[in-house]
mmCIF file of C-alpha atoms and ligand atoms in Angstrom:
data_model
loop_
_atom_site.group_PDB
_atom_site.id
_atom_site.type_symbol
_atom_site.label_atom_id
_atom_site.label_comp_id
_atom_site.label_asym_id
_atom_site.label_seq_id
_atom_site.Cartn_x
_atom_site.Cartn_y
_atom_site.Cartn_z
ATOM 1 C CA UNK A 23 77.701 99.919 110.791
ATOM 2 C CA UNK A 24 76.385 97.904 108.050
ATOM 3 C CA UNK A 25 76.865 97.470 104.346
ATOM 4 C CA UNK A 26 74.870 100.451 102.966
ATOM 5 C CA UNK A 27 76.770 102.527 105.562
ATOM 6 C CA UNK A 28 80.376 101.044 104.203
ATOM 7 C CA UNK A 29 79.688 102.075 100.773
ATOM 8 C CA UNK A 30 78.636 105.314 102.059
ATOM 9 C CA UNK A 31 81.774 105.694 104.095
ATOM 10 C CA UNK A 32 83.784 104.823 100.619
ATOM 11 C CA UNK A 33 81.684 106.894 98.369
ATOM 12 C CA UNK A 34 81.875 109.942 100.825
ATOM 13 C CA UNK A 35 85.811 109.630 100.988
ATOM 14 C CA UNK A 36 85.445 108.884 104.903
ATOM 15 C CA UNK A 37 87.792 106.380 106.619
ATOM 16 C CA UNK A 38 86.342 103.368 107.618
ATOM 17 C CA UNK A 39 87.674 102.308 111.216
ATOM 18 C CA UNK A 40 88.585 98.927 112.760
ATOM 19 C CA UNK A 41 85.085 98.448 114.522
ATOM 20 C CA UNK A 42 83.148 99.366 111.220
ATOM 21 C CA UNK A 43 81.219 96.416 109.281
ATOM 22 C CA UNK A 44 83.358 95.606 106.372
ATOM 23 C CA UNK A 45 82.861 93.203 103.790
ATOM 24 C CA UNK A 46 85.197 90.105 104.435
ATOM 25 C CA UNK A 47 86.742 90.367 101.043
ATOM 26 C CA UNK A 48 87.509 93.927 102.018
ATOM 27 C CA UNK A 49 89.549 93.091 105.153
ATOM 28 C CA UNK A 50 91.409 90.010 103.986
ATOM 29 C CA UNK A 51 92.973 92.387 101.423
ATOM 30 C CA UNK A 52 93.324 95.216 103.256
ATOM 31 C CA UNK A 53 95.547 92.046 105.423
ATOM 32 C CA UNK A 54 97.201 90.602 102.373
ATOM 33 C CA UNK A 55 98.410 94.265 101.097
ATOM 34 C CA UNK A 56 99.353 95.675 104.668
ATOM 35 C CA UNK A 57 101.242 92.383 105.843
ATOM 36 C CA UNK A 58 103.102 92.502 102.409
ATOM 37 C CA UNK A 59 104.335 96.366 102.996
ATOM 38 C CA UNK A 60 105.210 95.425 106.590
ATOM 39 C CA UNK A 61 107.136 92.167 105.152
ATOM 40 C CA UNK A 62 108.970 94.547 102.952
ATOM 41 C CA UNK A 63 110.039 97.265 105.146
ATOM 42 C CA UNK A 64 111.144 94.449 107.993
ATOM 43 C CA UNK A 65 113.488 92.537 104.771
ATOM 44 C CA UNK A 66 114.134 95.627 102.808
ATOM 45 C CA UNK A 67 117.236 96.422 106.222
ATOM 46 C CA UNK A 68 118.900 93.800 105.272
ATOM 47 C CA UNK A 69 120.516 94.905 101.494
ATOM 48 C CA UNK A 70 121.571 98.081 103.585
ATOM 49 C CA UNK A 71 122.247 96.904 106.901
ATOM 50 C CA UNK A 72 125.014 95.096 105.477
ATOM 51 C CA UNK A 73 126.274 98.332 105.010
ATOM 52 C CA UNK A 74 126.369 99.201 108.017
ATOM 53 C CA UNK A 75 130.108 98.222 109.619
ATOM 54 C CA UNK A 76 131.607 99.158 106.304
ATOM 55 C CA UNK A 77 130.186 102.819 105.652
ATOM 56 C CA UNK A 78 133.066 105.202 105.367
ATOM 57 C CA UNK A 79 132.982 107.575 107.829
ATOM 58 C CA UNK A 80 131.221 108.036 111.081
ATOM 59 C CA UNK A 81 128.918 110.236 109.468
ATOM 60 C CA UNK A 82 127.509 108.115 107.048
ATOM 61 C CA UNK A 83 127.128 105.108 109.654
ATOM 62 C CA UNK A 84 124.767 107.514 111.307
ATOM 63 C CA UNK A 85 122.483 108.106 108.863
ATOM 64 C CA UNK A 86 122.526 104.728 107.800
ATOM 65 C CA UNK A 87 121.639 103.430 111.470
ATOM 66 C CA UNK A 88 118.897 105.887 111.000
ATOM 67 C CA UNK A 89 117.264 105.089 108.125
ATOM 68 C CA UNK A 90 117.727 101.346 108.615
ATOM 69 C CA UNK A 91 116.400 101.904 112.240
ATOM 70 C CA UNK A 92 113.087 104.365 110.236
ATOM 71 C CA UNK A 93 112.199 100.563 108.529
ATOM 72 C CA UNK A 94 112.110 98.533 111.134
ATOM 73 C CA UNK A 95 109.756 101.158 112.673
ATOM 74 C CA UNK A 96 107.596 101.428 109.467
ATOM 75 C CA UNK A 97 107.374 97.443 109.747
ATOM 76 C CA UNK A 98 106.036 97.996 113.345
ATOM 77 C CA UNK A 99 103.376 100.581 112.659
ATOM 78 C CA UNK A 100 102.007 98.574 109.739
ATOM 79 C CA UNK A 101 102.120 95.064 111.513
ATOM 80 C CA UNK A 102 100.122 96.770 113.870
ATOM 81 C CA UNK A 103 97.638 98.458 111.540
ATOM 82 C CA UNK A 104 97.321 94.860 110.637
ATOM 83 C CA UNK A 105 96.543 93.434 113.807
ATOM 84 C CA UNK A 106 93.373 95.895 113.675
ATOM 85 C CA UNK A 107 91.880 93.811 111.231
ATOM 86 C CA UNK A 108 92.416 90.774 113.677
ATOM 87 C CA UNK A 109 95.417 89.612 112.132
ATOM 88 C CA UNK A 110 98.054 88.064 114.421
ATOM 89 C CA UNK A 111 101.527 89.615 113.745
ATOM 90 C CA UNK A 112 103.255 85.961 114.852
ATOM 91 C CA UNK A 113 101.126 84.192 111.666
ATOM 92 C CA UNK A 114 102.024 86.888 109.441
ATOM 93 C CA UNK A 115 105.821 86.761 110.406
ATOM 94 C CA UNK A 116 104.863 82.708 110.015
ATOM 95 C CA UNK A 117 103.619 83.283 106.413
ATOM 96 C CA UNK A 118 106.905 85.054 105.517
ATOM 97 C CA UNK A 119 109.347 82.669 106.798
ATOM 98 C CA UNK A 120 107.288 79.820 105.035
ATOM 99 C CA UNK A 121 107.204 81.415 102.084
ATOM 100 C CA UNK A 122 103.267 82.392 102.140
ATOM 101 C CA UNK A 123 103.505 86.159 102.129
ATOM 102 C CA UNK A 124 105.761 88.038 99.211
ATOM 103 C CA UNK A 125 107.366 91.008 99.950
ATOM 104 C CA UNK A 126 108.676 93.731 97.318
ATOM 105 C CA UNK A 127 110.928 91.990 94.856
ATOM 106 C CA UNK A 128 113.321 94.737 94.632
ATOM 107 C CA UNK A 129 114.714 93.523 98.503
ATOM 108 C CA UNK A 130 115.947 90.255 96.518
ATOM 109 C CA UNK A 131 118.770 92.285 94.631
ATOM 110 C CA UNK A 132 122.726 92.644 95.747
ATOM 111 C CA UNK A 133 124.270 95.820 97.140
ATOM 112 C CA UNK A 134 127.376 95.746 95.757
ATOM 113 C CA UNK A 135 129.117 99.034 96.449
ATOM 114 C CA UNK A 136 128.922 101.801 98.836
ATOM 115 C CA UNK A 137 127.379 103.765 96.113
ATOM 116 C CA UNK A 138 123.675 100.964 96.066
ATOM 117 C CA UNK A 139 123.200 102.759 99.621
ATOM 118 C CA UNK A 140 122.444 106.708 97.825
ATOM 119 C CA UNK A 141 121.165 104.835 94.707
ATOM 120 C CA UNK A 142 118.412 102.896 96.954
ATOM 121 C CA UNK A 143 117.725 106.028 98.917
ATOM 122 C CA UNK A 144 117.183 107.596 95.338
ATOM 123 C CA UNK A 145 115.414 105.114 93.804
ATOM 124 C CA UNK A 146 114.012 102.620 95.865
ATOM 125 C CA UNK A 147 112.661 104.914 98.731
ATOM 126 C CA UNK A 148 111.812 107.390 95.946
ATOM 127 C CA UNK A 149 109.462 104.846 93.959
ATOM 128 C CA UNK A 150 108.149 103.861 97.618
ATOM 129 C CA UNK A 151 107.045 107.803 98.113
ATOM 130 C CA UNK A 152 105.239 107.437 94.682
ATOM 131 C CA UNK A 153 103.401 104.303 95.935
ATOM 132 C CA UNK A 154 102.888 105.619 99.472
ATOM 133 C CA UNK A 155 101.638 108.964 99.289
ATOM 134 C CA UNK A 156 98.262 107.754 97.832
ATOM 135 C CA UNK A 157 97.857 105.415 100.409
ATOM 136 C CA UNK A 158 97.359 108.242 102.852
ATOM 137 C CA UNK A 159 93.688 108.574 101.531
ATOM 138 C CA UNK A 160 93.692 105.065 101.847
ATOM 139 C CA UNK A 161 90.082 104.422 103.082
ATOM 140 C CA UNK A 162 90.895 102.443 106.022
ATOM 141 C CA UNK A 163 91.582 104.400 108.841
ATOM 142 C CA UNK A 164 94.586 102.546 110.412
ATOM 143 C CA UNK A 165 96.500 101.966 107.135
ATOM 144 C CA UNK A 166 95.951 106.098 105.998
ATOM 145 C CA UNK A 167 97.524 107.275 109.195
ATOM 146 C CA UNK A 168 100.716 104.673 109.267
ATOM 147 C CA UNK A 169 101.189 105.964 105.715
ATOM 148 C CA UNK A 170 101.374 109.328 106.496
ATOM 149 C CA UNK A 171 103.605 109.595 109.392
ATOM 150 C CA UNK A 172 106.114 106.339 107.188
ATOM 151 C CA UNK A 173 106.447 108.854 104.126
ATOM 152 C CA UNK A 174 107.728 111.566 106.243
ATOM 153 C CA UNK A 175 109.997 109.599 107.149
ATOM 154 C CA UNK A 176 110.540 108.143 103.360
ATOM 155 C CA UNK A 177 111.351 111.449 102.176
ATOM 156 C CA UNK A 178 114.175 111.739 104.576
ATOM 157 C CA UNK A 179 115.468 108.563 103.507
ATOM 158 C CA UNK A 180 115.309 109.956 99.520
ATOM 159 C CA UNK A 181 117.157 112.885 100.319
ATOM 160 C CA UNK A 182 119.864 111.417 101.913
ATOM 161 C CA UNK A 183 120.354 109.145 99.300
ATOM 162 C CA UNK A 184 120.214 111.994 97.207
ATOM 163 C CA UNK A 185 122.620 114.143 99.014
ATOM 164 C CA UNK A 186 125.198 110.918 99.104
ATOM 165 C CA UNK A 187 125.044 110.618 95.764
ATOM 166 C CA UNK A 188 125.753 114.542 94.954
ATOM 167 C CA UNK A 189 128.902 114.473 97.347
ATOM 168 C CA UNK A 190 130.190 110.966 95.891
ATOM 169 C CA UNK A 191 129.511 112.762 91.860
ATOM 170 C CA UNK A 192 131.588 115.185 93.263
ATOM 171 C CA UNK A 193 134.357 112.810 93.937
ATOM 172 C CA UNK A 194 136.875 111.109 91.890
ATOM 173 C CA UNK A 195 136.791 109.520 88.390
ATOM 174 C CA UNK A 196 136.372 105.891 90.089
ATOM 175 C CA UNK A 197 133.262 107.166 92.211
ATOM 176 C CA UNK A 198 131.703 108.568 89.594
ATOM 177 C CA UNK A 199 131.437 104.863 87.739
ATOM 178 C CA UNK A 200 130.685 103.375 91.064
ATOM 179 C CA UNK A 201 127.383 105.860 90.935
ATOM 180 C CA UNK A 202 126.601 105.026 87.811
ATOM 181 C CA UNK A 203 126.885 101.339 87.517
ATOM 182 C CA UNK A 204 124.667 101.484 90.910
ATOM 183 C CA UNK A 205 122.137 103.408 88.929
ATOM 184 C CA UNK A 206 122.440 100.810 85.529
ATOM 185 C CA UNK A 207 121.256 97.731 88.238
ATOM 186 C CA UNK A 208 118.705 99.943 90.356
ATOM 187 C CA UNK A 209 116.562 101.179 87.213
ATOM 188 C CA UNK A 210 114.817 98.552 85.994
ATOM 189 C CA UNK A 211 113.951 96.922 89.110
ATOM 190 C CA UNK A 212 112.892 100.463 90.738
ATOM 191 C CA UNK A 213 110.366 100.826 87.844
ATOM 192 C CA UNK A 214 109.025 97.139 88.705
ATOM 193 C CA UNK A 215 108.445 98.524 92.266
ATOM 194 C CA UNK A 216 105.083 99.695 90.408
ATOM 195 C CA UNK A 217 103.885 96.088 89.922
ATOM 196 C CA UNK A 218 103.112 94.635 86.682
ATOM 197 C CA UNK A 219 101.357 96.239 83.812
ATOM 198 C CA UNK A 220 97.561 97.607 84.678
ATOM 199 C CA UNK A 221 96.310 95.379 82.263
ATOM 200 C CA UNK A 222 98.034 92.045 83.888
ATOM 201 C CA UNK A 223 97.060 93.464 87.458
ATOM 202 C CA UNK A 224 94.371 91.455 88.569
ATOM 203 C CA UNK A 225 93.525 92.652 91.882
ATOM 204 C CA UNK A 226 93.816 96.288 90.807
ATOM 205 C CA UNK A 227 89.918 97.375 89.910
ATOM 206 C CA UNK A 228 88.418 96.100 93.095
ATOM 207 C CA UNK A 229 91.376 98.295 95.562
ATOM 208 C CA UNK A 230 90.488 101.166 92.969
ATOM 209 C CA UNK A 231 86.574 101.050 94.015
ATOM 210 C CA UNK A 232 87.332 100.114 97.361
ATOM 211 C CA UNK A 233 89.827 103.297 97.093
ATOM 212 C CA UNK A 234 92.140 101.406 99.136
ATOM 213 C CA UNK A 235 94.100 102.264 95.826
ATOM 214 C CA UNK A 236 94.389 105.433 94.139
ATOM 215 C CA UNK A 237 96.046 104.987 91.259
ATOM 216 C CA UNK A 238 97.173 102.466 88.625
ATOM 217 C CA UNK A 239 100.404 100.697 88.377
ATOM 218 C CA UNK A 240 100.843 102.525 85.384
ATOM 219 C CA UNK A 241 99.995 105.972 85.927
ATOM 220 C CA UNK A 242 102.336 105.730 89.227
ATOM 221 C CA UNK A 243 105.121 104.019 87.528
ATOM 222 C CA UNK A 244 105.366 107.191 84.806
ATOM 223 C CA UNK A 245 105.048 109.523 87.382
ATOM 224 C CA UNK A 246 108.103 108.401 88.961
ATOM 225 C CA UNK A 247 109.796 108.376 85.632
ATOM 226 C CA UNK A 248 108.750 112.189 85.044
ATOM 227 C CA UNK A 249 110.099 112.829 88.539
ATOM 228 C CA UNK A 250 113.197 111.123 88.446
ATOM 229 C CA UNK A 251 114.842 112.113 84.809
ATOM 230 C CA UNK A 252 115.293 115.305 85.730
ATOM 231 C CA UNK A 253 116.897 114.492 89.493
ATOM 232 C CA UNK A 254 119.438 112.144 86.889
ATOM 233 C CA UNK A 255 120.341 114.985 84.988
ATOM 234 C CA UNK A 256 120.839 117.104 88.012
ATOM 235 C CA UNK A 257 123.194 114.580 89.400
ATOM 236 C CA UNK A 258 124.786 113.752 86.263
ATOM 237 C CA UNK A 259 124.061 110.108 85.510
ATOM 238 C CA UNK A 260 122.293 108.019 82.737
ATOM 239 C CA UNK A 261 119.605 106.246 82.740
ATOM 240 C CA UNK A 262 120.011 102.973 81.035
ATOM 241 C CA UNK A 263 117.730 103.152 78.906
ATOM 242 C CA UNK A 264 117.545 103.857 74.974
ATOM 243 C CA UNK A 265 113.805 105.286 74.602
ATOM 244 C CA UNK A 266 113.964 107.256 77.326
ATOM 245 C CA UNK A 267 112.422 110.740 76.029
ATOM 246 C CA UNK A 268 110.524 113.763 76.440
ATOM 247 C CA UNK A 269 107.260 113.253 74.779
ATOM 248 C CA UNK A 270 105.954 117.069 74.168
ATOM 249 C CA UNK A 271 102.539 115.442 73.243
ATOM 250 C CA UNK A 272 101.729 113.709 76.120
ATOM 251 C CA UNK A 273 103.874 115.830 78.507
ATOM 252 C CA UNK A 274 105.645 113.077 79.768
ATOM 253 C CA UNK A 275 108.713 110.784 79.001
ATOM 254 C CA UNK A 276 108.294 108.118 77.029
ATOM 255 C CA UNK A 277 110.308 105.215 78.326
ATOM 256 C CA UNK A 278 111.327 101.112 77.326
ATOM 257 C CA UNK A 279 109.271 98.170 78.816
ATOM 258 C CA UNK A 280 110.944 96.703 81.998
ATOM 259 C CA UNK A 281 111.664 92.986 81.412
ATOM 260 C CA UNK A 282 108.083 91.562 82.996
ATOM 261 C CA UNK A 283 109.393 87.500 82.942
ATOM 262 C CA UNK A 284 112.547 88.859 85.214
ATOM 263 C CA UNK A 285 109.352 90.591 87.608
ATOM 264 C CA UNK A 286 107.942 87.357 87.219
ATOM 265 C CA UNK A 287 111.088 85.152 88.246
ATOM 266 C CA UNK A 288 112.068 87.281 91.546
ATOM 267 C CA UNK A 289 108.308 87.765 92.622
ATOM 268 C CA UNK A 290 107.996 83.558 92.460
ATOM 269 C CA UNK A 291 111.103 83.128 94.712
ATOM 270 C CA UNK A 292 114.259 82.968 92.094
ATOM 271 C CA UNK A 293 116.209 86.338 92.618
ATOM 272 C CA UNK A 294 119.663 86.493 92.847
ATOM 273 C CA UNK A 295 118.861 86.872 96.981
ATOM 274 C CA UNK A 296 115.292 85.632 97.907
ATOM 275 C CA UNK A 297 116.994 82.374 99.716
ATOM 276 C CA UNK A 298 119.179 84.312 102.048
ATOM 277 C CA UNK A 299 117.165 87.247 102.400
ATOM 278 C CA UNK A 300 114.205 84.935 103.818
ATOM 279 C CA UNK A 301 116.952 82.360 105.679
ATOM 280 C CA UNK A 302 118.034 85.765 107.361
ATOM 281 C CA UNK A 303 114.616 86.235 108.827
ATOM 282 C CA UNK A 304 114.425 83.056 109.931
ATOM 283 C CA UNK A 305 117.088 83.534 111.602
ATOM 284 C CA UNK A 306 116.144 86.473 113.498
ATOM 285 C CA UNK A 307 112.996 84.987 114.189
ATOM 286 C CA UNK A 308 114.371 81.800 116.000
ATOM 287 C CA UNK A 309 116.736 83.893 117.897
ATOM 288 C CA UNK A 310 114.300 86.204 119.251
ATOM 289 C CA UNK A 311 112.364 83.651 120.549
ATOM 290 C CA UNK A 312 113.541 83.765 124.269
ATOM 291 C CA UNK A 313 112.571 87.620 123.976
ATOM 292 C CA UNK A 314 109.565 87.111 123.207
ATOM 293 C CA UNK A 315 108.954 84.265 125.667
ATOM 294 C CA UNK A 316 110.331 86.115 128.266
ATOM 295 C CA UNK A 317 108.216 89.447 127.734
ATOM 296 C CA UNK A 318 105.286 87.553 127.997
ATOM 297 C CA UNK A 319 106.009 85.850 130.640
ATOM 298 C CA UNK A 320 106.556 88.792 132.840
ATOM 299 C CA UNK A 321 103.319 90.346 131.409
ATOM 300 C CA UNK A 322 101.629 87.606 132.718
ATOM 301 C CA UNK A 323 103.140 87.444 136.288
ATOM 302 C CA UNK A 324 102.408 91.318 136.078
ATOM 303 C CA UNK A 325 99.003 90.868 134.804
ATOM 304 C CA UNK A 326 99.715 93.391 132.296
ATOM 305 C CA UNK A 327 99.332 90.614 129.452
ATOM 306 C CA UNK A 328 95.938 91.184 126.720
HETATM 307 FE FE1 FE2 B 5 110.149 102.361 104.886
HETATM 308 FE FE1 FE2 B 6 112.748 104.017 103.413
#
């Protein structure tokens, strides 16, 4: 393959594979963006996970197993759709630990109650569907297919947020405000899941042409707002926010500017969490070590090893 047969491959809305020419600049952020999303599926357990031991009934420990279980798969497929593009997923962990590699900012925020676990499933997962069912036209091969098989998954993990949030509405006067002061600390940051404004997105125009990006921060970010005022009304919260309307115009809602210098702050490393979050995976990291060690040292006695 060469470079007239790339932009051929892009133009005609094929995939380009691992073994395909691509232009360096092409792969490197194809890494960057794929080593993020696996960086924030492997951190993103941890807000829930510590969850886990105090969910109230054996039902909801379940599904919260589960869906904490569904990230640290998603993490796996995507490191590995990484690796195709000759990264090595013991750098990339490397760059995260030191600090190198960001993940999604909205991992860096507290669960305080019971009631962040359905609001996150709502929310969080819910922006993450916006963001991720583009990417399964993603033109690299690899990357599409993770995509696709993650937000099946993802739209498990929204509905069950969903569904705990119906059945804890449903509850007493004390759950009720333990839903809705959830939502008042999950909507702002959800709607920063979207990344900054188009026009302060610098990287944006070249994923567009590329079509490793489908659509703009923007146009994502109001699609998730026309999808999810409806879902609040249904459940019988507010969102916190004053502007928040029905524009008959445009046929969508209008809604207030999410506070960018707080985007800012958390994405350079001062959210309420970033410290422990990353001190957490450091953790893990050092303690897996002799599993690691050990597997390949038996894959090398087997001659199994790559
Ligand atoms: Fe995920
Ligand atoms: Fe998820």
């Amino acid at each position: 393959m060469s470079e007239s047969t790339f932009a051929e491959t892009i133009a005609k809305d094929q995939r380009v594979e691992p073994r395909d020419w691509m232009p360096d600049k092409y792969r490197q952020t194809l890494i960057r963006q794929i080593a993020q999303h696996a960086h924030s599926e492997i951190i993103g357990m941890q807000p829930e996970g510590e969850w886990i031991t105090r969910a109230p009934t054996l039902r909801r420990k379940a599904i919260l197993l589960a869906k904490v279980q569904d990230e640290a798969g998603h993490g796996l497929y995507l490191y590995s759709a990484a690796e195709t593009l000759g990264a090595d997923r013991g750098d990339l962990t490397k760059r995260l630990i030191e600090g190198r590699q960001k993940y999604s900012s909205i991992f860096n925020y507290p669960t305080l109650t019971f009631a962040d676990v359905g609001v996150i499933g709502w929310l969080v997962d819910g922006a993450a569907i916006c963001n991720q069912v583009p990417l399964c036209r993603s033109s690299f091969g690899p990357y599409a297919r993770a995509m696709i098989r993650i937000c099946k998954e993802e739209s498990f993990h929204q509905r069950q947020g969903y569904e705990l949030l119906m059945t804890m509405m449903g509850g007493t006067a004390g759950q009720r405000a333990m839903v809705q002061d959830a939502v008042n600390r999950w909507w702002w940051p959800s709607l920063m899941m979207f990344g900054p404004p188009d026009g302060d997105s610098p990287n944006s125009a070249q994923s567009m042409a590329w079509k490793i990006k489908r659509h703009s921060n923007d146009e994502l970010r109001q699609r998730f707002v026309d999808m999810s005022v409806p879902q609040a009304e249904a459940l019988g919260v507010t969102l916190p926010d004053p502007v928040l309307r029905w524009n008959a115009e445009r046929e969508h809602y209008d809604f207030g500017e999410p506070d960018w210098s707080e985007l800012k702050r958390v994405i350079t490393g001062d959210g309420p969490l970033n410290r422990q979050r990353i001190e957490r995976r450091r953790q893990a990291d050092s303690d897996g070590a002799w599993v690691r060690e050990a597997a390949a040292a038996h894959a090398a006695k087997h001659g199994s090893g790559r």
